[in-house]
Short mmCIF file of C-alpha atoms in Angstrom, two decimals:
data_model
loop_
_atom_site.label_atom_id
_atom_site.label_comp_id
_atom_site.label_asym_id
_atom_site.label_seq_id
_atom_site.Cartn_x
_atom_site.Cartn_y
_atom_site.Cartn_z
CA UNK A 1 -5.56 18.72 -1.66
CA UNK A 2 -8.02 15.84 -2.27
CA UNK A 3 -6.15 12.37 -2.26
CA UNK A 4 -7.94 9.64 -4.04
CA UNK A 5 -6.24 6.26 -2.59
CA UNK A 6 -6.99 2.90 -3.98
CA UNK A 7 -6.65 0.05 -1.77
CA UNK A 8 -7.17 -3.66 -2.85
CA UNK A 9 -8.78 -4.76 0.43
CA UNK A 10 -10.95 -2.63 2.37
CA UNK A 11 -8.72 -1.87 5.28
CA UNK A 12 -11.19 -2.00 8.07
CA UNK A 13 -11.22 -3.64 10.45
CA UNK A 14 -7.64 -2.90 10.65
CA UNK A 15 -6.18 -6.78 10.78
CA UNK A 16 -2.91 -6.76 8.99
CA UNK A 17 -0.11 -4.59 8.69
CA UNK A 18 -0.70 -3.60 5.34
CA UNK A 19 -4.08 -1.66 5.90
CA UNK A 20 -2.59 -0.65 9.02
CA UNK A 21 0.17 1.25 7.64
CA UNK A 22 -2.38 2.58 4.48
CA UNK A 23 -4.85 3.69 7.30
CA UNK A 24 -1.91 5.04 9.34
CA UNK A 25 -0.93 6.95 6.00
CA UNK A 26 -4.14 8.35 5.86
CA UNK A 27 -4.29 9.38 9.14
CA UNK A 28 -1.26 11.62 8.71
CA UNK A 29 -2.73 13.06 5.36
CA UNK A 30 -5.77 14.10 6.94
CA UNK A 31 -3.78 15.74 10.11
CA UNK A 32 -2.27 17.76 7.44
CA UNK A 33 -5.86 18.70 6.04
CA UNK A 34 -6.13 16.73 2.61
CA UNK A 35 -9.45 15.86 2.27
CA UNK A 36 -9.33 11.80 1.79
CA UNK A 37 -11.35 9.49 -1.17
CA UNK A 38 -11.22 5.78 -0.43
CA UNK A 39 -12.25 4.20 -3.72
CA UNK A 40 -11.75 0.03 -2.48
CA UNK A 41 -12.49 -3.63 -3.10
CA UNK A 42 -14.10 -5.66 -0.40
CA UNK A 43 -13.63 -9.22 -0.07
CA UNK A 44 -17.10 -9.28 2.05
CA UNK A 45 -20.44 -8.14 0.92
CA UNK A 46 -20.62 -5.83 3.80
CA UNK A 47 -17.51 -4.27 4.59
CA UNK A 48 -17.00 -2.01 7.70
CA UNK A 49 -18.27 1.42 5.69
CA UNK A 50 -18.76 2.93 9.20
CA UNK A 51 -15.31 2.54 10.99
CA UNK A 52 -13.44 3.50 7.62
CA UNK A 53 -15.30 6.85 7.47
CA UNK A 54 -13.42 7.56 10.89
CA UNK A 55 -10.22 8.29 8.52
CA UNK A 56 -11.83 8.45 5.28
CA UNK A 57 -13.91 11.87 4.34
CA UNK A 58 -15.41 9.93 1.14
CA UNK A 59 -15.85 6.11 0.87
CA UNK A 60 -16.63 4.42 -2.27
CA UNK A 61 -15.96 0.11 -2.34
CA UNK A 62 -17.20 -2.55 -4.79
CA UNK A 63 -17.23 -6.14 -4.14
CA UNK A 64 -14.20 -8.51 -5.58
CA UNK A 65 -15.68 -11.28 -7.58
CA UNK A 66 -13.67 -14.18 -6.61
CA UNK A 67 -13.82 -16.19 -10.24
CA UNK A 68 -13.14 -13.44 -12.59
CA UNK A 69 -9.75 -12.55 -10.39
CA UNK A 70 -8.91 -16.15 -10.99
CA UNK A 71 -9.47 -16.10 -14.85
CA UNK A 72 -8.34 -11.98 -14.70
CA UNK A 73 -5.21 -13.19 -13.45
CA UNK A 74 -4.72 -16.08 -16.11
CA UNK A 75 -5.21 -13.56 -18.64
CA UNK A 76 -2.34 -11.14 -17.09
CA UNK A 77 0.31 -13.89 -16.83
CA UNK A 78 -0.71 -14.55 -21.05
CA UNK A 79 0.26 -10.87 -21.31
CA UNK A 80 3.70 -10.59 -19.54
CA UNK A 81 1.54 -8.49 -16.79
CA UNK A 82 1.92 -9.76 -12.90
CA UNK A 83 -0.58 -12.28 -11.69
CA UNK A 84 -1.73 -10.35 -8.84
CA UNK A 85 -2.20 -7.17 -10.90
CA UNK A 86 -4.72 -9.45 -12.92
CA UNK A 87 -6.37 -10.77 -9.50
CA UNK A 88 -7.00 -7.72 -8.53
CA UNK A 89 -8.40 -6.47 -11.97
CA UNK A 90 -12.11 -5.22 -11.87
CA UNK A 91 -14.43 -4.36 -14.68
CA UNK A 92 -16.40 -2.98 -12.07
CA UNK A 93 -13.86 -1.53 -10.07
CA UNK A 94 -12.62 0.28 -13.27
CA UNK A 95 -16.17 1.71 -13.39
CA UNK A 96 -16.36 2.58 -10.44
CA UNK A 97 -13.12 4.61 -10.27
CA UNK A 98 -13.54 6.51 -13.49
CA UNK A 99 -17.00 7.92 -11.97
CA UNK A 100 -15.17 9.09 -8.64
CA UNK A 101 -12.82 10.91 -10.33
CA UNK A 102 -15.36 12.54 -12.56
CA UNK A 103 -17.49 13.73 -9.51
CA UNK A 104 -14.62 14.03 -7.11
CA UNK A 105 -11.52 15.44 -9.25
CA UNK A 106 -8.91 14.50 -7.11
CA UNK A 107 -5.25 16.32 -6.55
CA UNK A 108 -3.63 13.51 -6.68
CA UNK A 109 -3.61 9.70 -6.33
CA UNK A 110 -1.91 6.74 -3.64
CA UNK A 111 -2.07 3.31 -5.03
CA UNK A 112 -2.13 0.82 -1.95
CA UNK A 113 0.47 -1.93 -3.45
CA UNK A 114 1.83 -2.11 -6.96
CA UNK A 115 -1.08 -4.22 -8.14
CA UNK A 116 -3.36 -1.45 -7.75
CA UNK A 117 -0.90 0.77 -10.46
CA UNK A 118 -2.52 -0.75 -13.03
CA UNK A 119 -5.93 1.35 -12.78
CA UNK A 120 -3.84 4.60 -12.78
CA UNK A 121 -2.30 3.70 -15.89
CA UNK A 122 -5.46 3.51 -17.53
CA UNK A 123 -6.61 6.59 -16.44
CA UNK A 124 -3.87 8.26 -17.07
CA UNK A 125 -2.72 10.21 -14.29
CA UNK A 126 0.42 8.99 -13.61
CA UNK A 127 2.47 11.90 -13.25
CA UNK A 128 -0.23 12.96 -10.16
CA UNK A 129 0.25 9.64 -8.71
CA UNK A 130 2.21 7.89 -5.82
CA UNK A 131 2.38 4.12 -5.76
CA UNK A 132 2.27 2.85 -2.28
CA UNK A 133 4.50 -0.45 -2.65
CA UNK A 134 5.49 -0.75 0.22
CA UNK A 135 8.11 -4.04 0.04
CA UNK A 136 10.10 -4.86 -2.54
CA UNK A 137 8.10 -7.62 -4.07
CA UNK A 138 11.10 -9.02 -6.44
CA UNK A 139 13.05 -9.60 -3.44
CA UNK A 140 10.74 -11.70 -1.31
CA UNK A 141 10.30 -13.79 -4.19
CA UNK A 142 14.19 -14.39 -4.73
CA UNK A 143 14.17 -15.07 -1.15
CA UNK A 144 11.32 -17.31 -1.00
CA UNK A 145 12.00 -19.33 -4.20
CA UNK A 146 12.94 -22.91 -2.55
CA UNK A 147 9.60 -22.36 -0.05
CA UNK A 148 7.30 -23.16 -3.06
CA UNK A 149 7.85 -27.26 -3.19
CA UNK A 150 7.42 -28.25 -6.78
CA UNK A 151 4.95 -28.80 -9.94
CA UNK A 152 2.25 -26.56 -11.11
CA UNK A 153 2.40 -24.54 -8.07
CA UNK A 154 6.16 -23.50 -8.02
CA UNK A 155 5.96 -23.27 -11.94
CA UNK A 156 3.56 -20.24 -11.47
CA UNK A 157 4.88 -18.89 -8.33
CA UNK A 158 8.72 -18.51 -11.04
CA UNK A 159 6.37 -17.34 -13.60
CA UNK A 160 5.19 -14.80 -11.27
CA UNK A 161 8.69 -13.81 -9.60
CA UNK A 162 10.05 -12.61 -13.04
CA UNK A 163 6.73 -10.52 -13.87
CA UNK A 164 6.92 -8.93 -10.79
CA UNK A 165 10.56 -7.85 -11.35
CA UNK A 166 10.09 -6.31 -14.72
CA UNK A 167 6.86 -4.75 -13.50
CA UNK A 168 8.11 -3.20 -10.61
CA UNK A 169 11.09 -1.52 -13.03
CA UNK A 170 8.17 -0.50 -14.89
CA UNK A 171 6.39 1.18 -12.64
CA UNK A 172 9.68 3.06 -11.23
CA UNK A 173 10.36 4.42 -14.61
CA UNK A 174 6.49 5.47 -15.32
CA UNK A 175 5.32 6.95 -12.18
CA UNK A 176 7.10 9.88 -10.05
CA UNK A 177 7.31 8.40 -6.46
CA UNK A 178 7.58 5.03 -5.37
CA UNK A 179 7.14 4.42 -2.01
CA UNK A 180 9.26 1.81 -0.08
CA UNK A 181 9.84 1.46 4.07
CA UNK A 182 13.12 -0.11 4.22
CA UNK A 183 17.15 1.56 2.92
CA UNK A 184 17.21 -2.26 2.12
CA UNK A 185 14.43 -2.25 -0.33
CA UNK A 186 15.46 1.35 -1.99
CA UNK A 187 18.70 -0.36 -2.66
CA UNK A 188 17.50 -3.63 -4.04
CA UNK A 189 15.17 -2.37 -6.66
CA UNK A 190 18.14 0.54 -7.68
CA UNK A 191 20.26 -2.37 -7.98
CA UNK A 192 18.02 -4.40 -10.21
CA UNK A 193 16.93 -1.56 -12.01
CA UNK A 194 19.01 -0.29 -15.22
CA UNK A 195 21.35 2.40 -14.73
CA UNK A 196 19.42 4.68 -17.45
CA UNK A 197 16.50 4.04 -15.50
CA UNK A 198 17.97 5.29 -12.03
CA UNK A 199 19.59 8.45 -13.47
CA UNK A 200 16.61 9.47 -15.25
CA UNK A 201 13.77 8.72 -12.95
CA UNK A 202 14.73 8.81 -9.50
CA UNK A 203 11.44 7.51 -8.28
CA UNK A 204 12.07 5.85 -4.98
CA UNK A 205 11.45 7.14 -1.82
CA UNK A 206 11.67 5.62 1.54
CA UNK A 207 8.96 6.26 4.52
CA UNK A 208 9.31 3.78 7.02
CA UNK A 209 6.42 2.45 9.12
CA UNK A 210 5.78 4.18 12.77
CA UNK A 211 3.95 2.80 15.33
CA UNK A 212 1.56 4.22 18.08
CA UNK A 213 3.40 3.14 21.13
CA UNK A 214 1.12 2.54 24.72
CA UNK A 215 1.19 5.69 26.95
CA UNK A 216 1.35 3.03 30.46
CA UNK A 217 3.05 -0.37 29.65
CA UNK A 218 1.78 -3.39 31.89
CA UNK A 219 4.03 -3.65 34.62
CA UNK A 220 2.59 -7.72 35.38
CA UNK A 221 3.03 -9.75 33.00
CA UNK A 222 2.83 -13.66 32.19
CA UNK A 223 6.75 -15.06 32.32
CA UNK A 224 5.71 -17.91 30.72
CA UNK A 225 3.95 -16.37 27.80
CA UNK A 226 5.77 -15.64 24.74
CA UNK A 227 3.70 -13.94 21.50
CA UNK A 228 4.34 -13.44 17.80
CA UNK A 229 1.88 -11.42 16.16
CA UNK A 230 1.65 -11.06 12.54
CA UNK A 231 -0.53 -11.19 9.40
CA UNK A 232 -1.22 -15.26 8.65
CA UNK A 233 -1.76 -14.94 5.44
CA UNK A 234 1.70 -14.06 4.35
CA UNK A 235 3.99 -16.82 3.58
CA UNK A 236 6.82 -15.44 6.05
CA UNK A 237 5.13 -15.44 8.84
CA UNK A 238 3.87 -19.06 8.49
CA UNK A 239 7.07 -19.77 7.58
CA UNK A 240 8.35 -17.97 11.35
CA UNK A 241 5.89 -19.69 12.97
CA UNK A 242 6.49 -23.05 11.75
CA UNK A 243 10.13 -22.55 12.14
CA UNK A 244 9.69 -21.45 16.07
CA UNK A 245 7.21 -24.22 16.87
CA UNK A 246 9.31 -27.16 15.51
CA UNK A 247 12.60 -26.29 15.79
CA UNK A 248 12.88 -23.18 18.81
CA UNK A 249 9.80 -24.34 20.77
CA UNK A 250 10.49 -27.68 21.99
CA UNK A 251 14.05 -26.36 23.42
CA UNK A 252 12.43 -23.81 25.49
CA UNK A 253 9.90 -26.65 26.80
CA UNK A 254 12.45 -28.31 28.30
CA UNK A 255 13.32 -25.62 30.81
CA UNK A 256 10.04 -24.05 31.52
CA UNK A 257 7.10 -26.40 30.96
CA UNK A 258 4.51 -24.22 31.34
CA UNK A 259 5.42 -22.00 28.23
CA UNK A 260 2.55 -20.85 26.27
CA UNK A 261 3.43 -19.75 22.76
CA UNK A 262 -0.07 -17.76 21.04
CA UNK A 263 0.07 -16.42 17.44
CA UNK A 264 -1.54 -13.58 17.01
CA UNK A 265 -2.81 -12.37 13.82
CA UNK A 266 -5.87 -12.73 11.15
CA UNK A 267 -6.55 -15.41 8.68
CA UNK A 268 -4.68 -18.14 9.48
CA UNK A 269 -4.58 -21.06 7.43
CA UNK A 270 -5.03 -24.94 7.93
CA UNK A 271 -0.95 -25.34 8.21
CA UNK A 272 -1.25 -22.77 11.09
CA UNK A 273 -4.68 -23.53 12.80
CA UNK A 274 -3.06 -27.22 13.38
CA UNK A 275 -0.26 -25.99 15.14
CA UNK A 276 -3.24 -25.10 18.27
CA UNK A 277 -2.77 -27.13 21.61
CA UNK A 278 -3.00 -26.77 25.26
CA UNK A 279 0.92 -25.30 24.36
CA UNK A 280 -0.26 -23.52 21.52
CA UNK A 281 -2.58 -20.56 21.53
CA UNK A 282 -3.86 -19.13 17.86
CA UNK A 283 -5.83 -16.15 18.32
CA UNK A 284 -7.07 -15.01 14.22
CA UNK A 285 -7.71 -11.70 14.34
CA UNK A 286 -8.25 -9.79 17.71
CA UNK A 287 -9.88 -6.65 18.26
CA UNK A 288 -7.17 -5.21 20.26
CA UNK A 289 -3.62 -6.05 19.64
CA UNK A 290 -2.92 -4.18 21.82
CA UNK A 291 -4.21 -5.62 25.33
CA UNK A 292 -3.76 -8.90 23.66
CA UNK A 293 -0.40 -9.35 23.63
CA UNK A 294 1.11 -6.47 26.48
CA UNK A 295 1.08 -8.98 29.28
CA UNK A 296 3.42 -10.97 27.27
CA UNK A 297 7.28 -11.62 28.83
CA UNK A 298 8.20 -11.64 25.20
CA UNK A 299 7.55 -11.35 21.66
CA UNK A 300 9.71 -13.31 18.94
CA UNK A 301 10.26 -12.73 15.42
CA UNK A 302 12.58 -15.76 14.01
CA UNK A 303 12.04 -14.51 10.24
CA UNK A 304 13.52 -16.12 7.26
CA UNK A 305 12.15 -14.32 4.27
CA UNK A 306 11.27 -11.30 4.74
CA UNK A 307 11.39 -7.65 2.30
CA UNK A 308 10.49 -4.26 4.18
CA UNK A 309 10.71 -3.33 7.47
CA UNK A 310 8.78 -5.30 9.83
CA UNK A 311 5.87 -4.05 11.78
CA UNK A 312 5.39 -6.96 13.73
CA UNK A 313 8.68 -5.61 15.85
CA UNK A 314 7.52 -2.24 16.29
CA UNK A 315 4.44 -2.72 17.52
CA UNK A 316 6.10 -5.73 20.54
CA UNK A 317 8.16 -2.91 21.37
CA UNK A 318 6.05 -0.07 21.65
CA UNK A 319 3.74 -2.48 24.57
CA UNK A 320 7.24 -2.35 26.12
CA UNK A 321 7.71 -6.12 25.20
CA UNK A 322 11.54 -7.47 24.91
CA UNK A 323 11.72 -8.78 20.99
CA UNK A 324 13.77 -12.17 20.42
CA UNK A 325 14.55 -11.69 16.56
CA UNK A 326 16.18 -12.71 13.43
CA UNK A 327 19.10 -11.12 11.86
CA UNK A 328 17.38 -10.96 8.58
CA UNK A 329 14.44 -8.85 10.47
CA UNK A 330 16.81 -6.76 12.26
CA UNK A 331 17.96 -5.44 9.25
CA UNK A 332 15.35 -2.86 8.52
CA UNK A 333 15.70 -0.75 11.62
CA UNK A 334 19.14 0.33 11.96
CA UNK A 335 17.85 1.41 15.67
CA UNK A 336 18.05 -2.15 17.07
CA UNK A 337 21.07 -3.16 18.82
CA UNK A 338 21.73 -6.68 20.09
CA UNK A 339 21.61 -7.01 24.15
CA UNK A 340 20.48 -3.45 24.38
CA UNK A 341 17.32 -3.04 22.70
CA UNK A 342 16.71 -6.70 21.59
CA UNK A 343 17.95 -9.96 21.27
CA UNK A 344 19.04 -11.05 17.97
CA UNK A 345 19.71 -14.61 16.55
CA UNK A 346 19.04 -17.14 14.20
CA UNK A 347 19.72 -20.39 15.12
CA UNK A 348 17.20 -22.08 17.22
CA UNK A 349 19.34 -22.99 20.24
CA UNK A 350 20.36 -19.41 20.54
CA UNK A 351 16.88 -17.70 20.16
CA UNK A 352 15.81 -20.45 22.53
CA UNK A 353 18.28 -19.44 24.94
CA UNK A 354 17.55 -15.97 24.65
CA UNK A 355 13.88 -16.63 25.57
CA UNK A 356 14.60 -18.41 28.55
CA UNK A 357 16.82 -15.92 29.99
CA UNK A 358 14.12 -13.21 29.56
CA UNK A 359 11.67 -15.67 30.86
CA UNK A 360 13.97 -16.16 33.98
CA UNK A 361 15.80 -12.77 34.48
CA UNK A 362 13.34 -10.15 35.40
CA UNK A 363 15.83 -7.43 35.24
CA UNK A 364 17.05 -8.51 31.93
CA UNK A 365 13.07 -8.64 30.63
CA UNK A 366 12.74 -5.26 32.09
CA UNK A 367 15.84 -2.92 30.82
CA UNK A 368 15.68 -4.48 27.17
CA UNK A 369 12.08 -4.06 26.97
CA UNK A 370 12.31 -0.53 28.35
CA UNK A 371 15.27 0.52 25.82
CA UNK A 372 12.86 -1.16 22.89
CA UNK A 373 10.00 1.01 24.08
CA UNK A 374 12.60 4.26 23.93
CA UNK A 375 13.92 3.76 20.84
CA UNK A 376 10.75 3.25 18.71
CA UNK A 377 8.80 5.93 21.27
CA UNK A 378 12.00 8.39 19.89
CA UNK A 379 12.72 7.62 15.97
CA UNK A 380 9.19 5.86 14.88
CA UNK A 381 6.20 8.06 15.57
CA UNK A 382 3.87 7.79 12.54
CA UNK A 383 3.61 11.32 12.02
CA UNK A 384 7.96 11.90 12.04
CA UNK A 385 8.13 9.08 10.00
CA UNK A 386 5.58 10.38 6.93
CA UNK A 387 6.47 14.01 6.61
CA UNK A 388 6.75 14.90 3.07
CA UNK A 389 4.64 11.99 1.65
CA UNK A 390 2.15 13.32 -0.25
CA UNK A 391 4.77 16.25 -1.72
CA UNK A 392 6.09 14.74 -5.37
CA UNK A 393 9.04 16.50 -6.41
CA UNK A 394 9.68 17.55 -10.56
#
């Protein structure tokens, strides 16, 4: 088949885990033979053409301009249409897509998020379409209602919440698979959804997200370094980081001084950049996550809002890395098991005290990093985890 995919950001270089999992989706499609179409908006005027036609067979992008998404997504919101669907609206996008699909004729189509659904509406080829959406959107807005503060800025963010939700029913009745990586998500949206609406379009699928884990995992490693790597855009992982630096942080300070805490991860933004001390290492994006974070004694993940499974675990584990973790992450991957495979907690005296006692117990560092390793090398390989995915069902 030729897949036509439609991503809102061009996803190279690969520096978040949402054009990591689209590229890792691709990679799987091609394995299988589908010849790939990448038909993308770039936030840069010279996006990274070159390393995206290493997975891409066809590569077509068109730069975002920044004003009309602001006054595209004004207009949505005036039409009971989500805000982002609007920011991500295109004249010349539009264009752009209609005259792919007229030269390449594509077998069927992947929209990258559910505010890329939009285009495929107007062209019509829904019922050859798979929408990519990844996380239940309506949910990490319930859950992140009270993070907003107040005036203008939580007005639109409530505006927003209740678009999304009747949006994302809309695009589970109207399109034949919907693509979620979390049970949890599948659930939530059934839930939400009207009972009609279930019975007669059973949309939803879930394909979690794999991970490609290291082949030799560092045997030295820093005991005093402890990572969390993540996209910085995203309000939950500020929100993580925050949350570990003032409340979790200090604790662990008191019984090993020379803890070094780095965030790894692109775009961060003034809140996080401030956080940086001699204590406090923020990396932006790195080349390689990889070798950046596998002499780590730990990786924590003290999330609070969070929809989806979480990448951010996966990829700790598969360096070999013991994971310190909320129970609200831990959710997702019905793998993890507390004191085996990974610590789990959420208060900051007990994820504090969890740290320390990998920090200090080499042994204990060694056999839950090793059984976190194991069970993602076993159940999360991205090509087990995507079988099926391109396959939409009558």
């Amino acid at each position: 088949m030729k897949i036509c995919i439609l991503t809102p950001r061009f996803p190279f270089p690969e520096n978040g885990g949402d054009v990591l999992r689209i590229n890792n989706i691709a990679r799987y499609l091609k394995s299988k033979g589908h010849t790939l179409v990448l038909v993308s908006l770039s936030d840069t005027a010279q996006p990274d053409v070159e390393g995206a036609k290493t997975v891409y067979d066809h590569v077509f992008v068109t730069p975002r301009n920044h004003l009309m998404s602001l006054i595209n997504g004004v207009l949505f919101m005036l039409v009971d249409r989500p805000i982002q669907c609007g920011y991500y609206h295109s004249s010349a996008y539009r264009k752009l897509l209609k005259n792919v699909v007229n030269q390449e004729n594509p077998d069927l189509f992947i929209s990258h998020l559910l505010r890329m659904s939009p285009y495929l509406e107007d062209l019509h080829v829904e019922a050859h379409s798979i929408v990519e959406m990844t996380d239940a959107l309506s949910k990490t807005y319930e859950m992140s209602a009270d993070a907003k503060g107040g005036g203008l800025k939580k007005w639109v963010y409530n505006v927003e919440r209740n678009l999304i939700k009747k949006y994302e029913q809309h695009v589970i009745r109207t399109f034949p698979k919907v693509v979620l990586v979390s049970q949890s998500d599948v659930d939530f949206l059934k839930q939400n959804c009207q009972q009609s609406t279930v019975n007669s379009q059973p949309s939803l699928a879930m394909y979690t997200n794999g991970v490609a884990c290291m082949e030799k995992l560092v045997k030295t490693y820093d005991e005093n370094k402890i990572c969390f790597v993540g996209n910085m855009r995203t309000l939950q992982n500020q929100d993580a980081v925050l949350y570990f630096v003032k409340k979790v942080f200090p604790l662990i300070k008191k019984e090993r001084p020379a803890v070094k805490f780095y965030i790894v991860g692109a775009e961060p933004p003034q809140n996080i950049q401030a956080l940086a001390s001699d204590d406090v290492v923020v990396t932006g994006f790195v080349d390689n996550l990889e070798t950046t974070i596998s002499d780590s004694c730990l990786a924590v993940a003290p999330v609070r809002v969070a929809a989806g499974i979480q990448n951010k675990v996966l990829v700790a584990m598969g360096c070999g890395l013991p994971v310190v973790m909320s129970a609200l992450i831990s959710q997702a991957i019905p793998e993890l098991r507390d004191g085996e495979n990974c610590y789990i907690g959420d208060d900051a005296t007990t994820i504090a005290q969890r740290c320390i006692q990998l920090m200090t117990d080499p042994v204990c560092r060694k056999t839950i990093g090793q059984q976190g390793y194991e069970m993602v090398f076993k159940n999360y390989s991205w090509g087990e985890k995507l079988q099926g995915y391109e396959i939409i069902r009558s």
